[in-house]
Tab-separated table of C-alpha atoms in Angstrom:
chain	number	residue	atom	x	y	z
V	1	UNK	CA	-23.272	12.988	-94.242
V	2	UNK	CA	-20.976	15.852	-93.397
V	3	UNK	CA	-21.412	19.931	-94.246
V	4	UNK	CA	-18.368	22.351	-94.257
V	5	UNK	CA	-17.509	25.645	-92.841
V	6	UNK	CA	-15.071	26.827	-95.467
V	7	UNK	CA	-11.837	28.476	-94.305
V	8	UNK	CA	-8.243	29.218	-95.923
V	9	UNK	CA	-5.317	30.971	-95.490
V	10	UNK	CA	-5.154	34.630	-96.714
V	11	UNK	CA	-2.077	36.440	-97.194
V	12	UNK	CA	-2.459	39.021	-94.414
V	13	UNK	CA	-0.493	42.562	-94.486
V	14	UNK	CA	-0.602	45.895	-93.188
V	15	UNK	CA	-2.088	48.536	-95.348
V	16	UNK	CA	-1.006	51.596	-94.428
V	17	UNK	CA	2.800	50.398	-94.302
V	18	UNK	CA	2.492	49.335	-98.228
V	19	UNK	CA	0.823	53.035	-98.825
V	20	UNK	CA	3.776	54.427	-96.799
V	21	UNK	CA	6.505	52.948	-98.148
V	22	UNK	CA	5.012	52.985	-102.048
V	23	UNK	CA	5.022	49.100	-101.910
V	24	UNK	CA	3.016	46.883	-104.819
V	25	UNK	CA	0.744	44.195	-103.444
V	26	UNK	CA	2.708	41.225	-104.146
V	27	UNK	CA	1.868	38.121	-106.617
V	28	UNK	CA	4.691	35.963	-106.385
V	29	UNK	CA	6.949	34.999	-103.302
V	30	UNK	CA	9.635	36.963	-104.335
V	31	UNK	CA	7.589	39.970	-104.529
V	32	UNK	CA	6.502	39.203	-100.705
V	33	UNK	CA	10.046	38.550	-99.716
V	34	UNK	CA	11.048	41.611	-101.115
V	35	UNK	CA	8.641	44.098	-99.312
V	36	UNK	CA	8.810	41.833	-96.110
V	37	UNK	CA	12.346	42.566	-96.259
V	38	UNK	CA	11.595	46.449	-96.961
V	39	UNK	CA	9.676	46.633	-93.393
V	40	UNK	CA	11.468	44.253	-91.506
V	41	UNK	CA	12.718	46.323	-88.600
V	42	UNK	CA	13.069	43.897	-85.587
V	43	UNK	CA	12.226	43.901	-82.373
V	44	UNK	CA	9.711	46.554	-83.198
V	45	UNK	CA	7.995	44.891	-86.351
V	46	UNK	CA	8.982	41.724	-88.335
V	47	UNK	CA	9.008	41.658	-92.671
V	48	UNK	CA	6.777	38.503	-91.793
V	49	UNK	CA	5.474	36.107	-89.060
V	50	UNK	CA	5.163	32.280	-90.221
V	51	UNK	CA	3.243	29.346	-88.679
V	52	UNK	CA	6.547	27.125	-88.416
V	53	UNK	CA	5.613	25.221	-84.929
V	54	UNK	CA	5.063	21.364	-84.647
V	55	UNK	CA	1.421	21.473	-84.453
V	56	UNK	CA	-1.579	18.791	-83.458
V	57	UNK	CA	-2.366	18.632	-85.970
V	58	UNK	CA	-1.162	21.364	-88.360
V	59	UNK	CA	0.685	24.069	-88.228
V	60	UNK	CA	4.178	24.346	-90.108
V	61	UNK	CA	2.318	21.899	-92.799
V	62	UNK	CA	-0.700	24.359	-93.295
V	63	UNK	CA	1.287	27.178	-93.395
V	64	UNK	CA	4.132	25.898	-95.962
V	65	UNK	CA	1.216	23.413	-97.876
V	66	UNK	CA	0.468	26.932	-100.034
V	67	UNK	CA	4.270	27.170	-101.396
V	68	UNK	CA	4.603	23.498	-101.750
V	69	UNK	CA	1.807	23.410	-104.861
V	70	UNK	CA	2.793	26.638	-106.114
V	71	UNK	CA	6.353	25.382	-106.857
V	72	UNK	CA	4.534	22.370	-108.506
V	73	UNK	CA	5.375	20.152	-105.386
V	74	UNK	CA	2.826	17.981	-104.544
V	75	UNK	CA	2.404	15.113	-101.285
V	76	UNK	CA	1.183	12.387	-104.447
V	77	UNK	CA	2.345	12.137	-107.801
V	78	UNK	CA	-1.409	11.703	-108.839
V	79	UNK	CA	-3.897	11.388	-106.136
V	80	UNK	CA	-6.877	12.109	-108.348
V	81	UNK	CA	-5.949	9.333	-110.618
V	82	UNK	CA	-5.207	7.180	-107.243
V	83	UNK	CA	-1.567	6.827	-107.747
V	84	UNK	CA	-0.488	7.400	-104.517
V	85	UNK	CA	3.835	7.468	-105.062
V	86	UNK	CA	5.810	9.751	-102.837
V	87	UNK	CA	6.561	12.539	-104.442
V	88	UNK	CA	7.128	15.258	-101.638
V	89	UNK	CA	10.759	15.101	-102.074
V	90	UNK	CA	10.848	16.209	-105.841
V	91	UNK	CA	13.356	18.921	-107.152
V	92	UNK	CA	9.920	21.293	-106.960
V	93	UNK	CA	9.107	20.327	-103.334
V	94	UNK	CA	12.746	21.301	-102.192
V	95	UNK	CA	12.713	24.840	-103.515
V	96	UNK	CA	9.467	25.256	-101.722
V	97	UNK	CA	10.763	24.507	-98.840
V	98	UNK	CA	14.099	26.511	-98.981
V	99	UNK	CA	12.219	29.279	-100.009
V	100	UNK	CA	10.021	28.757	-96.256
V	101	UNK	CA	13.483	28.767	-94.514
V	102	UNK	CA	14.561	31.649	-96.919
V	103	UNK	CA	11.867	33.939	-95.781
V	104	UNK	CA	12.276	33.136	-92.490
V	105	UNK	CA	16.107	33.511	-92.516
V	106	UNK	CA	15.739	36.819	-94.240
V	107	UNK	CA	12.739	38.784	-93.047
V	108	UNK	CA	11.063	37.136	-90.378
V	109	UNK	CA	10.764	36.278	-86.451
V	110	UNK	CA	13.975	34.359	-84.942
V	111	UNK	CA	11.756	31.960	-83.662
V	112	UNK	CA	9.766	30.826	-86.483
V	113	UNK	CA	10.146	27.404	-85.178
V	114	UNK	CA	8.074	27.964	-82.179
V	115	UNK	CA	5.490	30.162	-83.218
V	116	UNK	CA	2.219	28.778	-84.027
V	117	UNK	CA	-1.495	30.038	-85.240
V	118	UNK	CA	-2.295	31.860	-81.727
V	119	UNK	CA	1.365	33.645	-82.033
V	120	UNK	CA	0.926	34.412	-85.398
V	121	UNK	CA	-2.352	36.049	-84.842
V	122	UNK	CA	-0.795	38.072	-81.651
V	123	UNK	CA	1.859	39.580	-83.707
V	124	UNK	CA	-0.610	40.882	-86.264
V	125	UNK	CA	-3.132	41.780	-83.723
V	126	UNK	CA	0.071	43.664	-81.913
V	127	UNK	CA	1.257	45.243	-84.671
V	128	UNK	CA	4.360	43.606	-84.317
V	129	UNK	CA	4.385	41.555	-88.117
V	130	UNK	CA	4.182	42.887	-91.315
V	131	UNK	CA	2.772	40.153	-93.609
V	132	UNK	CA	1.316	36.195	-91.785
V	133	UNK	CA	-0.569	34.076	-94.460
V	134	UNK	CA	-3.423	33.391	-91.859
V	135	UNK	CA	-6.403	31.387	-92.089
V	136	UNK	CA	-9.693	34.091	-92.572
V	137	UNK	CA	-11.228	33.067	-89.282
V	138	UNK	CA	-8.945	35.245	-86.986
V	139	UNK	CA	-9.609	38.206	-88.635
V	140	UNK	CA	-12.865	39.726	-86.677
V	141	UNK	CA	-9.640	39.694	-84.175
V	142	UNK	CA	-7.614	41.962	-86.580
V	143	UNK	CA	-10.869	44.498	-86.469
V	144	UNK	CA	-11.819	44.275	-82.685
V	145	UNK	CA	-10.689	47.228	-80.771
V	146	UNK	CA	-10.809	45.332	-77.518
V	147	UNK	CA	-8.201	42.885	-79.121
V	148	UNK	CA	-6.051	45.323	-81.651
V	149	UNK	CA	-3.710	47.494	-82.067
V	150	UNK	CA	-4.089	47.437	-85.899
V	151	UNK	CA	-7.795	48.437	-86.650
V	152	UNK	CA	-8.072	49.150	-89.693
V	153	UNK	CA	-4.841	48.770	-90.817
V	154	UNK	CA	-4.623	45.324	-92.377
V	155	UNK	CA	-5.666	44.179	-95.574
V	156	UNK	CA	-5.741	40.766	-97.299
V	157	UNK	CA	-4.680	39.268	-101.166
V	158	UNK	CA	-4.873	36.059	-102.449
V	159	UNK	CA	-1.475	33.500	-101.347
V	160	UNK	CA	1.492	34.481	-103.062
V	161	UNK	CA	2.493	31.832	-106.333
V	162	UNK	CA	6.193	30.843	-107.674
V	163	UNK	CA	7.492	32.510	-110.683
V	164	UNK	CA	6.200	29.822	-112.708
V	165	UNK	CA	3.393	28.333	-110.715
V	166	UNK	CA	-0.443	28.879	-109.823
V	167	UNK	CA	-1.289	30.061	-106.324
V	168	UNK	CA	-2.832	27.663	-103.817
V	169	UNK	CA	-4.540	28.846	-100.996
V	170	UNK	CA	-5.375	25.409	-98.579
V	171	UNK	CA	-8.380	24.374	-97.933
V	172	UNK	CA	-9.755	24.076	-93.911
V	173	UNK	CA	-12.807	22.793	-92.905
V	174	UNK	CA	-14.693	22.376	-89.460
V	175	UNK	CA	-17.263	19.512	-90.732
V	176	UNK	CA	-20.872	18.851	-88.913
V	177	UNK	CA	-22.066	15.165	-89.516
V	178	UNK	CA	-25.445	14.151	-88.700
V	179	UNK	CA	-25.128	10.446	-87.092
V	180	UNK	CA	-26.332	7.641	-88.125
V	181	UNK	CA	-27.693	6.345	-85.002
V	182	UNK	CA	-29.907	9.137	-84.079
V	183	UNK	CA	-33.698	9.311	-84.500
V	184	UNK	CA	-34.765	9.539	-88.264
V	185	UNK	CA	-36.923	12.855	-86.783
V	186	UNK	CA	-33.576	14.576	-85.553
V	187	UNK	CA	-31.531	13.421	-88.751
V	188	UNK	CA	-34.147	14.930	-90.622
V	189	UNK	CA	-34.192	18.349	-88.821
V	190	UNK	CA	-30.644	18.046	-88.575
V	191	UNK	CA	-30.488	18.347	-92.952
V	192	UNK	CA	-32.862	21.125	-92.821
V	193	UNK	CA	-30.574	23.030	-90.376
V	194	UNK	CA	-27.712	22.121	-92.475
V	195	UNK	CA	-29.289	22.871	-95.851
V	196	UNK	CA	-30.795	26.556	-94.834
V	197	UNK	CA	-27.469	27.357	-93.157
V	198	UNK	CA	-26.299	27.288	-96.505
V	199	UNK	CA	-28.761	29.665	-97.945
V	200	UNK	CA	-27.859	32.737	-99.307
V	201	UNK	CA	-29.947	34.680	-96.777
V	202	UNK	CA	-28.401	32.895	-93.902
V	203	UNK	CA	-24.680	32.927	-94.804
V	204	UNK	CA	-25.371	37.111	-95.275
V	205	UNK	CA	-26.546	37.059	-91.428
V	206	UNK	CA	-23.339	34.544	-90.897
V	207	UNK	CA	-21.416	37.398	-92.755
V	208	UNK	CA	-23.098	40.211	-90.612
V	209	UNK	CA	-22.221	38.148	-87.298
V	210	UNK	CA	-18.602	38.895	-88.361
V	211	UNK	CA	-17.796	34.843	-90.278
V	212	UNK	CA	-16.435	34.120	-93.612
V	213	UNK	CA	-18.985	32.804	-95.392
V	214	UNK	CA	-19.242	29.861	-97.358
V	215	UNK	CA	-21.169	30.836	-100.736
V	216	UNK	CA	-19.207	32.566	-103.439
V	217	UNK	CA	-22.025	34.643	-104.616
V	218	UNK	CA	-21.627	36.163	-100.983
V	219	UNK	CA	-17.886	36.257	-101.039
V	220	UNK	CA	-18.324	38.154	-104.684
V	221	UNK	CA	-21.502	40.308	-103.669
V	222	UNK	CA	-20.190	44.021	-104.917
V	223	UNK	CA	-22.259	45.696	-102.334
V	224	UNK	CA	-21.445	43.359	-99.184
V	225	UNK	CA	-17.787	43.377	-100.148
V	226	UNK	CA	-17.279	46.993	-100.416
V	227	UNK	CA	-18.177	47.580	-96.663
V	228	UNK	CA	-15.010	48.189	-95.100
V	229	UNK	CA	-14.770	45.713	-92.367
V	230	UNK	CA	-15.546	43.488	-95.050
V	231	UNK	CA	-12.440	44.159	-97.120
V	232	UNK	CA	-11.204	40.153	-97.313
V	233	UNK	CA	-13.708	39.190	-98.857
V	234	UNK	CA	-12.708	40.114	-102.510
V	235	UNK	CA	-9.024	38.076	-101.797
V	236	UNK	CA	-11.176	35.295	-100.626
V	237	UNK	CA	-13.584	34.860	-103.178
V	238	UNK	CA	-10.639	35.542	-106.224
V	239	UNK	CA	-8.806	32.423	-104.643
V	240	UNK	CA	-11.853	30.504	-104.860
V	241	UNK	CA	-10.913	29.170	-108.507
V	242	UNK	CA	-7.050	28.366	-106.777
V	243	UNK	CA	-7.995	26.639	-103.425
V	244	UNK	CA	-6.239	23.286	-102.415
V	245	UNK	CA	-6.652	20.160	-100.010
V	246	UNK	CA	-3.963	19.573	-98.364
V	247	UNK	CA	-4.393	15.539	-98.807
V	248	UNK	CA	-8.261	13.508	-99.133
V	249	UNK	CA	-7.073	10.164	-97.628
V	250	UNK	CA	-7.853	9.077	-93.719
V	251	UNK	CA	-4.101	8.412	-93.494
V	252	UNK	CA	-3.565	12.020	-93.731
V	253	UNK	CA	-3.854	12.101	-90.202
V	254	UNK	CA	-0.832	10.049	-89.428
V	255	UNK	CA	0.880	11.882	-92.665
V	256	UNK	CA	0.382	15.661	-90.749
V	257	UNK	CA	2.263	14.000	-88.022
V	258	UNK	CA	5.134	13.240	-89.682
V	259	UNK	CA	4.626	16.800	-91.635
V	260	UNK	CA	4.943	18.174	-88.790
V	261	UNK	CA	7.548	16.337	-86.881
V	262	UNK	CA	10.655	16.698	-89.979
V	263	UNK	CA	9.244	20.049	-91.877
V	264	UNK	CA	9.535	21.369	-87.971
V	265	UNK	CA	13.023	20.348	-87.585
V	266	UNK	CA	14.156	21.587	-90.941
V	267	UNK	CA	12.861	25.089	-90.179
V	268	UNK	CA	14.927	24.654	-86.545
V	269	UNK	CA	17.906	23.645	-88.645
V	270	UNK	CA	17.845	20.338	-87.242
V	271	UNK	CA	17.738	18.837	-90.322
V	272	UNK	CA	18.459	20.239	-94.573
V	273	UNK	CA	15.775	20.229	-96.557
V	274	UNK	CA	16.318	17.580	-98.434
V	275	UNK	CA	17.116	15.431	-95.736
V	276	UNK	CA	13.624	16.367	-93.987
V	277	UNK	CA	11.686	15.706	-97.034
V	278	UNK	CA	13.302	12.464	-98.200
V	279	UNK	CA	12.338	11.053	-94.196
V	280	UNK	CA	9.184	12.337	-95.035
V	281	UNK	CA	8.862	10.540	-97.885
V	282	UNK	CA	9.982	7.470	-96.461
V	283	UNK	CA	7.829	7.838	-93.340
V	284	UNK	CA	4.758	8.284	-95.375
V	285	UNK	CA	5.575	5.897	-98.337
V	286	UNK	CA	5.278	3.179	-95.070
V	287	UNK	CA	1.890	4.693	-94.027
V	288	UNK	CA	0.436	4.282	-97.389
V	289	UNK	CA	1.861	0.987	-98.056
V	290	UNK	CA	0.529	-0.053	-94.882
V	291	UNK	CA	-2.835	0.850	-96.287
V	292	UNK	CA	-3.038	-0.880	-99.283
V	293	UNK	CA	-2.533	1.785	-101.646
V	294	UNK	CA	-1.297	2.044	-105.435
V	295	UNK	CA	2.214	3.746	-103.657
V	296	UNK	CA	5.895	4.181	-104.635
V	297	UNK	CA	9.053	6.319	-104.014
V	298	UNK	CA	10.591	8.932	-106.162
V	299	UNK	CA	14.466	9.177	-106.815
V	300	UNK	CA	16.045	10.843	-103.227
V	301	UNK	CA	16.877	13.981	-102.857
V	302	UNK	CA	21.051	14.083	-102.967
């Protein structure tokens, strides 16, 4: 038996720059490449900082996984239904990723390809990057004088969608299991733990320690959320209703790896998009094969 600690990636920007410049919070992509681009003034601040490094296990595959299903691009063609054929290197998957490389080309830090979660959070703690889609765990960092240069300054929305998609904010979770070959006694006080943790009272004391909490009638309290160093929390509970896994097999595992590996070398320019996705595909159509599963491949990417 396993209990999460909920966390997902917010779409991170600096507040007083948007009230400065007259900029709208953005709701699609475009909108967020277009006032990236608006306060992209490098060296001294970037338009955006992205998670594009080859990760253990995931960073360029977290960070792009939220574009990927709002350009209806999916890993699966159906993996609720258990039909488990390639699909990653659709039409829908490719604009997803151009747009990554896009924003990245256009308004964000030459080297995208090497900067990973703790980089992204320096820049933003720094005040050196305008917008980072960021998972809601760094951001007692954001807040912490001892650790900022941007107190008070950043704000959070919901992930960005396509024109014509739905946004998807990705799922994280850090899981605690209770074995199965401890002492009934300590499996039994190891529930109870688990089960009050996940009260209502005790996820408001999580809150108050400075964690995002896990209950959405604390991420939606009015009165909690209007507390200033509480200002995510309305971005976070709105993209409740939108959140995404990134995958719910055990092969996922080996799948981030290649993820990681070609979506890497396609943001370095090592490889196009389409060839990066169709390796992909090929790399994780032999995974799932390998695993018995109802699998398949998709027509190539030209």
């Amino acid at each position: 038996m396993s209990h999460g600690i909920t966390r997902r990636n917010l779409s991170l920007g600096t507040a007083d720059l948007y009230e400065e410049y007259k900029l709208k919070v953005p709701e699609t992509w475009d909108e967020l490449l277009a006032n990236a681009k608006k306060l992209h003034n490098p060296p001294k601040i970037y338009g955006i900082v992205q998670r594009g490094a080859r990760g253990a296990p995931n960073d360029v595959s977290y960070d792009w996984w939220p574009y990927l299903y709002s350009f209806n691009g999916s890993l699966f063609r159906d993996e609720a239904k258990g039909d488990f054929t390639i699909s990653i290197n659709s039409p829908e998957s490719k604009a997803a990723l151009d747009f990554y490389i896009r924003m990245a080309k256009e308004a964000g830090h030459p080297q995208t390809g090497g900067l990973a979660q703790a980089q992204i959070i320096q820049n933003l703690a720094t005040g050196k990057a305008a917008h980072a889609m960021l998972v809601i765990a760094a951001w007692s960092q954001m807040d912490d004088p001892n650790k900022s240069a941007v107190v008070g300054k950043l704000n959070a929305t919901m992930a960005p969608r396509s024109a014509n998609g739905k946004p998807a904010p990705v799922l994280g979770h850090w899981l605690g299991g209770i074995p199965k070959n401890v002492p009934k006694a300590r499996q039994t006080a190891a529930l109870a733990f688990l089960n009050w943790f996940q009260t209502r009272g005790a996820q408001v004391k999580y809150l108050q320690a400075g964690a995002p909490p896990v209950r959405q009638d604390v991420l939606s309290d009015p009165v909690l959320s209007k507390d200033p160093k509480n200002r995510w929390m309305k971005a976070m509970a709105d993209s409740s209703p939108f959140t995404r896994q990134m995958w719910t097999v055990p092969e996922g595992a080996q799948i981030g790896d290649v993820l990681e590996l070609r979506l890497n070398q396609a943001v370095i320019g090592e490889l196009t998009t389409a060839k990066a996705l169709n390796m992909i595909a090929d790399e994780a159509h032999a995974i799932m094969a390998r695993g018995g599963y109802k699998t398949g491949k998709i027509t190539p990417l030209a």
